[in-house]
Coordinates of C-alpha atoms in Angstrom, one line a residue:
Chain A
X1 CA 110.7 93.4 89.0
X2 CA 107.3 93.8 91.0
X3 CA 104.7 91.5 91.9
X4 CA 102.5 92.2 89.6
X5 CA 100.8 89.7 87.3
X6 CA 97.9 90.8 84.5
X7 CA 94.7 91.3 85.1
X8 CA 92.8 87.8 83.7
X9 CA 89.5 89.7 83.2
X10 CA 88.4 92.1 80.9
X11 CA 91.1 93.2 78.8
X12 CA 94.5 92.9 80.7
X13 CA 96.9 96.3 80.7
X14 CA 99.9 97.3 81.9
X15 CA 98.0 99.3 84.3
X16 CA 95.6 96.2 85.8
X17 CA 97.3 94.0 88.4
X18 CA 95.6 91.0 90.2
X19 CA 97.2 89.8 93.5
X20 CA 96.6 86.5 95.5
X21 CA 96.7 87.5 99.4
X22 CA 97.6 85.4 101.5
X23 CA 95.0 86.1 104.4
X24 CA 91.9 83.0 104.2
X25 CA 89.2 86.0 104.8
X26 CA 90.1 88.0 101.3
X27 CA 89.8 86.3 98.0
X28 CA 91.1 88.4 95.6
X29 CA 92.2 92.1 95.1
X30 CA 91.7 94.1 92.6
X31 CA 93.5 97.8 91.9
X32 CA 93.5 99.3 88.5
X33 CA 93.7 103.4 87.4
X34 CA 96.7 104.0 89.6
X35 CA 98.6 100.8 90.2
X36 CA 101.6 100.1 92.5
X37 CA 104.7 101.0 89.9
X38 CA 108.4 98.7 90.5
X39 CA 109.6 101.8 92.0
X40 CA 106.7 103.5 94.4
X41 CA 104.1 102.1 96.9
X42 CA 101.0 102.3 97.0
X43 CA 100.9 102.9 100.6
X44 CA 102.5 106.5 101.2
X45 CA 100.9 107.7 97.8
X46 CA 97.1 107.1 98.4
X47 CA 95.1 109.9 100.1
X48 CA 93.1 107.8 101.1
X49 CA 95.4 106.6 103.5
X50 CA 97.3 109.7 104.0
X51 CA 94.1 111.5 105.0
X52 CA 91.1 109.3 104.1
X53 CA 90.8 111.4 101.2
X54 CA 88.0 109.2 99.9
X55 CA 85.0 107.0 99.8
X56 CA 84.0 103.2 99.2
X57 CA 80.3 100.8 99.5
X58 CA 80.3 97.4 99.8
X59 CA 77.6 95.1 98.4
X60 CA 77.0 91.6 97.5
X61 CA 77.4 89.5 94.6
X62 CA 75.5 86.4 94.7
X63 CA 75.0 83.9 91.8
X64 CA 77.3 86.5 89.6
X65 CA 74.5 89.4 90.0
X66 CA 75.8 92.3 92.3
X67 CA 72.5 92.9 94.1
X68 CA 71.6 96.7 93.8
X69 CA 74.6 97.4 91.6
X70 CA 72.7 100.6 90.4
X71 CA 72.1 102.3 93.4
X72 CA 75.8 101.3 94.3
X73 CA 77.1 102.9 91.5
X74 CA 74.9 106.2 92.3
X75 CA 76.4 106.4 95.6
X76 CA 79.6 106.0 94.5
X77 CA 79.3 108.7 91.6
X78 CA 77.1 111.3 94.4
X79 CA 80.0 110.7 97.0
X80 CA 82.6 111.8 94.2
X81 CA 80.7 114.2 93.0
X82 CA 80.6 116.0 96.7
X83 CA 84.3 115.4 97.3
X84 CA 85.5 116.5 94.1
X85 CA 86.7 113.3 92.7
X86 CA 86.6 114.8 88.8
X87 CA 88.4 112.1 87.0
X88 CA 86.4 109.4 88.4
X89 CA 85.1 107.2 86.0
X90 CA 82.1 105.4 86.2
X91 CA 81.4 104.0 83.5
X92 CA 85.1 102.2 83.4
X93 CA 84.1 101.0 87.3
X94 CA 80.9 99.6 85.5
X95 CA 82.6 97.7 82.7
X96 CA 85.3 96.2 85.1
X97 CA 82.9 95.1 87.4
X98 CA 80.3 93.3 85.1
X99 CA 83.0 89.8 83.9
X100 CA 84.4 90.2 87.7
X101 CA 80.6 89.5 89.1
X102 CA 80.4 87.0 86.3
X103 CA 83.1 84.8 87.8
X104 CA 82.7 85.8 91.0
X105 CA 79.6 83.8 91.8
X106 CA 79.2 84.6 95.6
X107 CA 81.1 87.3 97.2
X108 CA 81.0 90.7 99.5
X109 CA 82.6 93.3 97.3
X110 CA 84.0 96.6 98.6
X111 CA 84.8 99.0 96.1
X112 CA 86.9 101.6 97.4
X113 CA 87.8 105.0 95.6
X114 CA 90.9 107.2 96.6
X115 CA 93.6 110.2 94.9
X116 CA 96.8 109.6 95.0
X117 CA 99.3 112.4 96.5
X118 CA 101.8 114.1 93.7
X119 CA 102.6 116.8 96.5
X120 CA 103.4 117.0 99.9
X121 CA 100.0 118.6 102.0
X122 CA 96.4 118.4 102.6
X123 CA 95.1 120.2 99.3
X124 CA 93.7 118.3 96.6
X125 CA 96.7 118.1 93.6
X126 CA 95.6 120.0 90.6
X127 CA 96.4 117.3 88.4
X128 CA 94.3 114.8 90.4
X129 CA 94.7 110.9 89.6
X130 CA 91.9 108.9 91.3
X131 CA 92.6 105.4 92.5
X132 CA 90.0 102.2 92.5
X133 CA 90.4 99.2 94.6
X134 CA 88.0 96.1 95.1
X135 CA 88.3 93.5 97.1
X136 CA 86.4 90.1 97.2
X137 CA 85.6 88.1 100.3
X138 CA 83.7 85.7 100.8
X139 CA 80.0 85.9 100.9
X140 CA 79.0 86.5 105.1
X141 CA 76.2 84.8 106.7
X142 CA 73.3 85.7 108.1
X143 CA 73.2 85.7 112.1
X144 CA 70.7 83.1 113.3
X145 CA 70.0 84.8 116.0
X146 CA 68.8 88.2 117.1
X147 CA 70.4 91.5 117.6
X148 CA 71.2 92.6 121.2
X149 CA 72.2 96.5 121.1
X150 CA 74.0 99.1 123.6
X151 CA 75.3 102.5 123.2
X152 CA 78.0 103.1 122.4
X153 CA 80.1 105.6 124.6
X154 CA 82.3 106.8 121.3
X155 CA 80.5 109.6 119.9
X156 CA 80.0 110.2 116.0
X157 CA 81.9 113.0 114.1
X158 CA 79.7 115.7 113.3
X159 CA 79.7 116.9 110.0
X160 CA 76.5 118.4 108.1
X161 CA 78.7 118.8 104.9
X162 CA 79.8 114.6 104.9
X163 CA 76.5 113.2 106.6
X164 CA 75.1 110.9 104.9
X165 CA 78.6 109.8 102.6
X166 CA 79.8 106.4 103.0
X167 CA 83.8 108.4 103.0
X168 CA 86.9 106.8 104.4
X169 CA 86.8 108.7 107.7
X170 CA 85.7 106.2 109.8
X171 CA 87.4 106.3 113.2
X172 CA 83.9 106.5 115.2
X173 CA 82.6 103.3 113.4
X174 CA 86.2 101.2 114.6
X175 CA 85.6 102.8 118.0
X176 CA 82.0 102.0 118.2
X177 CA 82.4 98.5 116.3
X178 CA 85.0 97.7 119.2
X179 CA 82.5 98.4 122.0
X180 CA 80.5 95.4 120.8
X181 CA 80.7 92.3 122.6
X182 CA 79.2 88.6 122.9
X183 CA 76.6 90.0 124.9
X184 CA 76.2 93.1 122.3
X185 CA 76.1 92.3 118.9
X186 CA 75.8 96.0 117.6
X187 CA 76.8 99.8 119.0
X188 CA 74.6 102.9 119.0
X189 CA 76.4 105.8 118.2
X190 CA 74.7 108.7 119.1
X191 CA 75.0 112.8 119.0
X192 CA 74.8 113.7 122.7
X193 CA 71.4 112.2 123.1
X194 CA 70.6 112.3 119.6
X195 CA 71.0 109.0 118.0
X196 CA 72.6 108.3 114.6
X197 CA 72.8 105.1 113.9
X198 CA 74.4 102.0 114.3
X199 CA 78.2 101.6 114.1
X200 CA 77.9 99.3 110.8
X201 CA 74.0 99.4 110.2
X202 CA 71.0 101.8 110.0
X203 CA 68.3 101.5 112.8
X204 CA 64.8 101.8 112.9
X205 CA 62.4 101.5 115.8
X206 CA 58.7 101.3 116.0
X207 CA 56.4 103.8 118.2
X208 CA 53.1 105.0 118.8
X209 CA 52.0 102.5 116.1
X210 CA 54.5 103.7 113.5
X211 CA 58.4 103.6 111.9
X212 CA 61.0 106.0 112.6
X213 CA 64.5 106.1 111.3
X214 CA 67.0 108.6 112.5
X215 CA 67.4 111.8 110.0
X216 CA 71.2 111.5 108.9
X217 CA 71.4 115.9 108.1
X218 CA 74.6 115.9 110.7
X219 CA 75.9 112.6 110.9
X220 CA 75.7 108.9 109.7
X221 CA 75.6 107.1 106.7
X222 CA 72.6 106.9 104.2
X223 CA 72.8 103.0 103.6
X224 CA 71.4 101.5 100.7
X225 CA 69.5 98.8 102.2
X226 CA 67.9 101.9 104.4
X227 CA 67.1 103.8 101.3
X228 CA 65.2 100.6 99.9
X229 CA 63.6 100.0 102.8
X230 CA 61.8 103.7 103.1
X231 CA 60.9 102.9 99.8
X232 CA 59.3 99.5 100.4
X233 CA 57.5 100.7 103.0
X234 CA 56.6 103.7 101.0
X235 CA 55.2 101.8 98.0
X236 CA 53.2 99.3 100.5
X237 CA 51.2 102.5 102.2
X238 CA 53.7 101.6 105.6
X239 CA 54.1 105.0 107.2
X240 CA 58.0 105.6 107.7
X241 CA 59.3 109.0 109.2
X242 CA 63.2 110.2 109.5
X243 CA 63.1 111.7 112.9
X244 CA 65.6 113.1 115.2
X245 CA 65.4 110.1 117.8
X246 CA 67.0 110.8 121.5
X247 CA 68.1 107.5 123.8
X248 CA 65.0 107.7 125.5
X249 CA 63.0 107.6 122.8
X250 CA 64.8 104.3 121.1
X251 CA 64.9 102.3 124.6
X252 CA 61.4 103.0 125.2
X253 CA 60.2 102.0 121.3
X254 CA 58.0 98.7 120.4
X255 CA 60.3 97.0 118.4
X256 CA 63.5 97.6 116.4
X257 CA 65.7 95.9 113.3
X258 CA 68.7 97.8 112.2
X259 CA 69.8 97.1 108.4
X260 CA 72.9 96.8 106.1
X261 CA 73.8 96.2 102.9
X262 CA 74.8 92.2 103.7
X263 CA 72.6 91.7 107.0
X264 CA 69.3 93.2 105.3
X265 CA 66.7 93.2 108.0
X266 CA 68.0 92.2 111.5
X267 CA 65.5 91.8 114.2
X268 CA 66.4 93.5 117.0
X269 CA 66.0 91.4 121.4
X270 CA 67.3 93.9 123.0
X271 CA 68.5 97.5 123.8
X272 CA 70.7 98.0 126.6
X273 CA 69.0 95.6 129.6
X274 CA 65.4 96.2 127.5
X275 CA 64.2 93.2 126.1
X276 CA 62.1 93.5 122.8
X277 CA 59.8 91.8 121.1
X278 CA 60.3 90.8 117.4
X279 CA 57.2 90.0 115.7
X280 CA 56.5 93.2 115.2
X281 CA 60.0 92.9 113.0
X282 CA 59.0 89.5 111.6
X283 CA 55.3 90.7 110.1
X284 CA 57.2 93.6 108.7
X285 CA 59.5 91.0 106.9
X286 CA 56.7 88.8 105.4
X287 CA 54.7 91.8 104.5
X288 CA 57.3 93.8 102.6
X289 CA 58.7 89.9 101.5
X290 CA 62.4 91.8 102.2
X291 CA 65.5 90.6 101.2
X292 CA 69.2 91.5 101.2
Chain B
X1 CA 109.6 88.1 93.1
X2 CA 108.8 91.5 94.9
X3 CA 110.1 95.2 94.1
X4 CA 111.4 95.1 98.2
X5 CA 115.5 96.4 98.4
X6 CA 116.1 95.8 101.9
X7 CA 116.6 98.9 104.0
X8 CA 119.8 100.5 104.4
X9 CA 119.5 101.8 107.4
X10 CA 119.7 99.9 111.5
X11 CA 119.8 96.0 110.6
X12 CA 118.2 95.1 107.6
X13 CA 115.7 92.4 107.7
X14 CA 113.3 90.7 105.5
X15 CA 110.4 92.8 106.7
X16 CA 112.2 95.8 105.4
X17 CA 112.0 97.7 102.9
X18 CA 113.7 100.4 101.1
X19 CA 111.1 102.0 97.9
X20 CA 112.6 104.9 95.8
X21 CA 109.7 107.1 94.5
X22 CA 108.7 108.6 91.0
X23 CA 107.7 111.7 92.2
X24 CA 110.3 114.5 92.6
X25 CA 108.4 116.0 96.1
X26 CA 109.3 112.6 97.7
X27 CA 112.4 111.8 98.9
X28 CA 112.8 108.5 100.4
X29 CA 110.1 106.1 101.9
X30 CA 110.1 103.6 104.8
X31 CA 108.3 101.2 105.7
X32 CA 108.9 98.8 108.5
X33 CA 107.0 96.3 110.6
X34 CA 104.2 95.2 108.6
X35 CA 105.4 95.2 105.1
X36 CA 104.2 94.6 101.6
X37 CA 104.3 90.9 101.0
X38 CA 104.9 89.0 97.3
X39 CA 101.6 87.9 97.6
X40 CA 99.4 90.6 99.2
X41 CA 99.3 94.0 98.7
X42 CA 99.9 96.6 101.1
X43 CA 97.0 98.6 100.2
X44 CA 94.3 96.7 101.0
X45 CA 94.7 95.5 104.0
X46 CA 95.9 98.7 105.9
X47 CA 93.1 99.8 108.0
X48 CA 94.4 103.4 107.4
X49 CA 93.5 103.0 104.0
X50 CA 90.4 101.1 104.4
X51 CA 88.7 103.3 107.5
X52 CA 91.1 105.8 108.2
X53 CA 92.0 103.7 111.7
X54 CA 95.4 105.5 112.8
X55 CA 97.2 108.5 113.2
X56 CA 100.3 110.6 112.3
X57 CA 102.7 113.3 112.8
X58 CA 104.8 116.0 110.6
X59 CA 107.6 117.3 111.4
X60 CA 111.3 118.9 110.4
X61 CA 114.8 116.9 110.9
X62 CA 117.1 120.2 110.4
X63 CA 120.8 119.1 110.0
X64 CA 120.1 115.7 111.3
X65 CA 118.3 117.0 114.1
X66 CA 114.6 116.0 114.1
X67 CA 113.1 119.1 116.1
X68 CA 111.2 118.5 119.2
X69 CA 111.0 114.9 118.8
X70 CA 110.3 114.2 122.2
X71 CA 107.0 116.2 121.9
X72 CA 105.9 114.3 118.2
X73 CA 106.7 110.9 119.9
X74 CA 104.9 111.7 122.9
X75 CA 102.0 113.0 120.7
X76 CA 102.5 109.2 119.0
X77 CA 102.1 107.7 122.3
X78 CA 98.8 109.5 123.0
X79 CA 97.1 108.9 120.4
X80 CA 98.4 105.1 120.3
X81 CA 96.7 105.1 123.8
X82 CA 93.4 106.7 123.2
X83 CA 92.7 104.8 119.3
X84 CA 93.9 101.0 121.3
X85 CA 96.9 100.6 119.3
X86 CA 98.2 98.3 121.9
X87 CA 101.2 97.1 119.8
X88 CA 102.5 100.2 118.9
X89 CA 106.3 99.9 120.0
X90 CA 107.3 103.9 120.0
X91 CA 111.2 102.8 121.1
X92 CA 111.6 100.5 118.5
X93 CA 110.3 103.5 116.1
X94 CA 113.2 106.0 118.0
X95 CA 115.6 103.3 117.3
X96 CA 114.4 103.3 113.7
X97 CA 114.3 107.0 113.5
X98 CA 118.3 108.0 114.9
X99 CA 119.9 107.1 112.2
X100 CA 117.6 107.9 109.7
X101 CA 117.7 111.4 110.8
X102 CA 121.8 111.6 111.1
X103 CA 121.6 110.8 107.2
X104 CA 118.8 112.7 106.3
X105 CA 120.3 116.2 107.1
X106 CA 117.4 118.6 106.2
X107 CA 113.5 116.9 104.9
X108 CA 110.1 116.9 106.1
X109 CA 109.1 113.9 107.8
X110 CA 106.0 112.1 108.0
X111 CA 105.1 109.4 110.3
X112 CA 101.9 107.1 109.9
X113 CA 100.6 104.7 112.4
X114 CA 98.1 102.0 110.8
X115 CA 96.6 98.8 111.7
X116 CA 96.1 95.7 109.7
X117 CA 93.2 94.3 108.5
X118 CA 92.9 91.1 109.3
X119 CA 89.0 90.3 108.8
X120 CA 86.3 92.2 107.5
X121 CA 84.6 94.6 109.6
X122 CA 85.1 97.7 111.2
X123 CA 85.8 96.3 114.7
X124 CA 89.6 96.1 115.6
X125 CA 91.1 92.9 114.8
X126 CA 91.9 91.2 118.3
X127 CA 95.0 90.0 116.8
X128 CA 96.4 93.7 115.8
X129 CA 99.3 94.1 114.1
X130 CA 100.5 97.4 113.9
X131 CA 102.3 99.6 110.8
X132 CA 104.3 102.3 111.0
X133 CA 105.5 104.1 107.4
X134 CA 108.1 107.0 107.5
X135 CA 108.2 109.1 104.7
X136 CA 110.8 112.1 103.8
X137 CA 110.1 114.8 101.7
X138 CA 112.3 118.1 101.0
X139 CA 112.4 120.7 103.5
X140 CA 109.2 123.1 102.7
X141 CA 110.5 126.7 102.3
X142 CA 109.0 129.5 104.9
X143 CA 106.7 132.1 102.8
X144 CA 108.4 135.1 102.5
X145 CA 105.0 137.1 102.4
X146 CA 102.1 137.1 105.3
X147 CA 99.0 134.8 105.6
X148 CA 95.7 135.8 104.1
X149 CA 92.6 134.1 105.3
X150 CA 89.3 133.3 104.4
X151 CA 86.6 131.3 106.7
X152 CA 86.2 127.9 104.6
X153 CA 82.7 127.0 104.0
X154 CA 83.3 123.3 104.9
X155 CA 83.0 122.5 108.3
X156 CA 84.8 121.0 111.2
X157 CA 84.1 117.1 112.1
X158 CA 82.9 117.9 115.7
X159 CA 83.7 114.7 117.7
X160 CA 84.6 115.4 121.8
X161 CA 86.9 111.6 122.0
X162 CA 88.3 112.2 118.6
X163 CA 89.2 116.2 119.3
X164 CA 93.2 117.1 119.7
X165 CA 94.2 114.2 118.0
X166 CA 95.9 113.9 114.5
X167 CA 94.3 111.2 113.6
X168 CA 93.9 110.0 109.4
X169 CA 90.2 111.0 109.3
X170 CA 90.7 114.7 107.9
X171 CA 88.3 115.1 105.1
X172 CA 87.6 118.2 106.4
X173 CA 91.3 119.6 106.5
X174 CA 91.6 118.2 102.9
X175 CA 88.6 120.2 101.8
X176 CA 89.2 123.3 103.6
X177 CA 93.0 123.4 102.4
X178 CA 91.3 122.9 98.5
X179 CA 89.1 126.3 99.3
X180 CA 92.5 128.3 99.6
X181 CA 93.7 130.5 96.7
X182 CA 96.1 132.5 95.3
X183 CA 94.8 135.5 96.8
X184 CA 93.9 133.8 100.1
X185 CA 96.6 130.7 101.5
X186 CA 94.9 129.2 104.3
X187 CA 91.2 128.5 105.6
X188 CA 89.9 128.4 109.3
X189 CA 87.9 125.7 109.6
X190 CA 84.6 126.3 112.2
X191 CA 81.7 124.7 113.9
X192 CA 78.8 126.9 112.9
X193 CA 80.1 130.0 114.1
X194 CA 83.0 128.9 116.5
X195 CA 86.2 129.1 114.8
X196 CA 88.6 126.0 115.6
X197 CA 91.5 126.3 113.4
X198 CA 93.3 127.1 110.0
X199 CA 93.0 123.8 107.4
X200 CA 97.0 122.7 108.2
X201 CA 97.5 125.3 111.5
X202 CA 96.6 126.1 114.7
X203 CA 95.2 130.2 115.1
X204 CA 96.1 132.3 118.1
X205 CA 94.9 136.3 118.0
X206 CA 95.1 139.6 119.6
X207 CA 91.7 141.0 121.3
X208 CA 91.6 143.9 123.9
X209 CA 95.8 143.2 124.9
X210 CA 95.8 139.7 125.3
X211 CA 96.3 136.4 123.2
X212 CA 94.0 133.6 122.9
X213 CA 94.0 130.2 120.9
X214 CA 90.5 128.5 120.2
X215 CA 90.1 126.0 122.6
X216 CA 89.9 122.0 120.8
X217 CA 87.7 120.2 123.2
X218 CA 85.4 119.4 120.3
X219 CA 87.6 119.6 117.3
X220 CA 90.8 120.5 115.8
X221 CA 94.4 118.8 117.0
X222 CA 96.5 119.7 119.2
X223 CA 99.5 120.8 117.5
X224 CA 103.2 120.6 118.6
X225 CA 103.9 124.6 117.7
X226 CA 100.3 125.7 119.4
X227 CA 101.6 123.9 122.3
X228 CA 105.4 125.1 122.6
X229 CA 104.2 128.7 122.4
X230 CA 101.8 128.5 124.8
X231 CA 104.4 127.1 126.5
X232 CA 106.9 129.6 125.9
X233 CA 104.2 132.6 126.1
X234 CA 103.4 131.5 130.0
X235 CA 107.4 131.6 130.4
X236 CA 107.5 134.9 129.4
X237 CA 104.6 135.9 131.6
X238 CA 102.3 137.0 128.5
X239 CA 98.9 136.1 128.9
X240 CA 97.9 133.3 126.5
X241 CA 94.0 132.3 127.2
X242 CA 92.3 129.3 125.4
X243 CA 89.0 130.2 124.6
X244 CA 85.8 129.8 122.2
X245 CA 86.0 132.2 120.0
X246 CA 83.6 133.2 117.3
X247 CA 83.9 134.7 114.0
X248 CA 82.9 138.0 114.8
X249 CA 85.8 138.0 117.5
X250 CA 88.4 136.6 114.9
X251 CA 87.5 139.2 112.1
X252 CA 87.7 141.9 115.1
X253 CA 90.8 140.9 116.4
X254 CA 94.3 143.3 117.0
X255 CA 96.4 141.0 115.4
X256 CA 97.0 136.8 114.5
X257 CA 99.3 134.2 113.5
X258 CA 98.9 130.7 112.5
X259 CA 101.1 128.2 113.3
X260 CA 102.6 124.6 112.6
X261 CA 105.4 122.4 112.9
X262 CA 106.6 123.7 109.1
X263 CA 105.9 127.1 109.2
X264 CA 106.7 128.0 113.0
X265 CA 104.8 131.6 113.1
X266 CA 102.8 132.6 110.4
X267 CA 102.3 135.9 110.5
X268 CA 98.3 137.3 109.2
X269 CA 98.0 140.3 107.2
X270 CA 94.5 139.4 106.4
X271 CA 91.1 137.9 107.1
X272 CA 88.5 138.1 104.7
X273 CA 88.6 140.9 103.3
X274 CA 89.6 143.2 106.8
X275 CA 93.0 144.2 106.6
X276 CA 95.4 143.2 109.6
X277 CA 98.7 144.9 111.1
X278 CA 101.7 142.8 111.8
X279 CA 104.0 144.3 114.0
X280 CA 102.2 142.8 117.4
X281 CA 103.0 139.6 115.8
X282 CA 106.6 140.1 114.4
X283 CA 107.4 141.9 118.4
X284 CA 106.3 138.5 119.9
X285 CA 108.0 136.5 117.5
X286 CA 111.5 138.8 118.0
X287 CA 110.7 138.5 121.9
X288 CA 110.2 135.1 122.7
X289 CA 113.2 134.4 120.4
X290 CA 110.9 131.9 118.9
X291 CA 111.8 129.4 115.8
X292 CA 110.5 126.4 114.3

């Protein structure tokens, strides 16, 4: 009766569905745990649309390896581990994803993990039932060009229990995302004059002869490619600092690249009507030899 | 090739459709506009789901009467304005809603506005389509026994354009509802030491003969009961004040009540472990006549 049809990888169940869309920009969809039954929808039963009552990170597959696929998977299990997701499993997640890659080839992956709702209200069901979704799309470029940013005048939620958690509420990143424009590639969004990061990126800015990257203790997302990064620099004897940054600070800086998980490094021209130059950005690149 | 039964209700169409539900809580379910397609799933390509990008309203349709509707669409209509959900069509939704409520008697209903996803990316697609997705549950019973509260240790997204609005980002109502007990039924959610609100209510208290409300500037939504008895308080020439208040104030206070569209007045017999009287509240409640 529904539109389900078996899950061609691993080992199909009555619980595995795959799904053609019709939209050119997805591939393929993937939902498996708790599927869409003949008679619900998946719609009005995930709390992750109800309430955003989840999490998700999106990386790359390229040439059937998901790049970074451990430090994915540790972000995945630390988010659920803060939100109380107890009947996530990783280690199923793992085993799903490794023929998927394998065919795959080139892709962006998002892997998204909600509950479902068995009662009406905010509280978490006592008999929780934790959904996984992951969708393929195809593989993004890489801008040839550099990044122009602004600020955005959306503010970021606040939250010194979420910071850093890559969760579903993200109404301040579609806000700030929207602000961006030919001219402006990338938004800014900022705590008062505090700011956070970018409204899909992390940022980091040279000054006085160092790096600094915003601290993320109130707000922001601790990306993977950021994480890498401060490690790079790290191992290379680069001095990087997390920093409470104000506005001034970041127009003022030497040079500035913000970072992602399917951008890597990109270079930033300009902040507000500030030009900047990029070499700095560039030498950084060929030292660290840095790549998505 | 779909599990779609065309809806029953106004004209049915071919981008209707009529789901019954496994779960005994839920009733009924509606969804209408953009709809679940053979070959795509609904799931993944609802920005609710995927960001938390929309907004939504609760409320009670008592003997096909759904109560103060003009107040919940109007609270649609804001927050269509302020999130850019441009093709939001809130008379095609009352159309929609009439004579659903004539046959639904008594329930608890739940209206969610989404957008599509029509590329990847945060940033709102510039062709949006809009989804709206009713849902009816039974009508919750009123507690026959006061509230006892507890400060919840999570705290409060603090976002000033974001504040008032009951939008799908409420991690932090989903968390603070899950630190509720047996002993203790509801949790004020704060901002360091201002307290905003209960996890699923607004709070209003006695202090030194008058009644205050925290103000939501930063926080918190602006809900339909909060606002009809403020409403009906300034009628009645009592003094109702909108203030910050902290938690010292809250635990000091005469008397308090939380409230929502469900539970009308809530009396509080109890907040942490400081024992409250009820009879300031249960005089209000029997002088301003007022129900849910």
């Amino acid at each position: 009766m529904c539109c389900a049809i078996p899950l061609a990888l691993a080992e199909p169940t009555d619980r595995s569905y795959f799904l053609n869309l019709k939209s050119n920009a997805l591939l393929e969809f993937y939902l498996f745990d708790n599927t869409v039954n003949p008679d619900d929808s998946a719609l009005n039963l995930e709390r992750g649309f109800l309430f955003g009552d989840g999490f998700f990170t999106t990386g790359l597959i390229v040439q059937g390896d998901f790049l970074h696929l451990k430090l994915h998977l540790k972000r995945l299990a630390d988010s659920a581990h803060k939100l109380g997701f107890k009947s996530f499993d990783l280690a199923k997640l793992k085993s799903r994803l490794e023929p998927l890659c394998e065919r795959s080839t080139n892709a962006c992956i998002r892997i998204t993990i909600s509950r479902r709702q068995s009662q009406r209200g905010y509280r978490i069901p006592s008999e929780e039932q934790v959904t996984v979704v992951i969708q393929l799309s195809p593989l993004p470029g890489i801008p040839d060009f550099d990044c122009e940013l602004l600020f955005a005048s959306t503010p970021i939620s606040v939250n010194s229990f979420l910071a850093g958690l890559k969760h579903l509420n993200r109404l301040d990143n579609v806000l700030a995302a929207s602000e961006v424009s030919e001219v402006y590639q990338e938004s800014l969004l900022c705590d008062g004059e505090t700011v956070i990061c970018g409204s899909r990126t992390n940022l980091f800015i040279h000054q006085a002869g160092q790096w600094f990257t915003p601290t993320l203790d109130k707000a922001g997302i601790h990306g993977i490619t950021r994480l890498r990064l401060i490690t790079a620099l790290r191992a290379a004897n680069i001095p990087i600092e997390e920093r409470n940054l104000d506005k001034k600070t970041v127009l003022n800086c030497e040079a500035a690249f913000v970072t992602n998980s399917l951008l890597g490094i990109w270079p930033v021209c300009k902040i507000e009507n500030k030009a900047l130059a990029t070499d700095l950005v560039e030498q950084l690149q060929s030292q660290l030899n840095f790549v998505r």
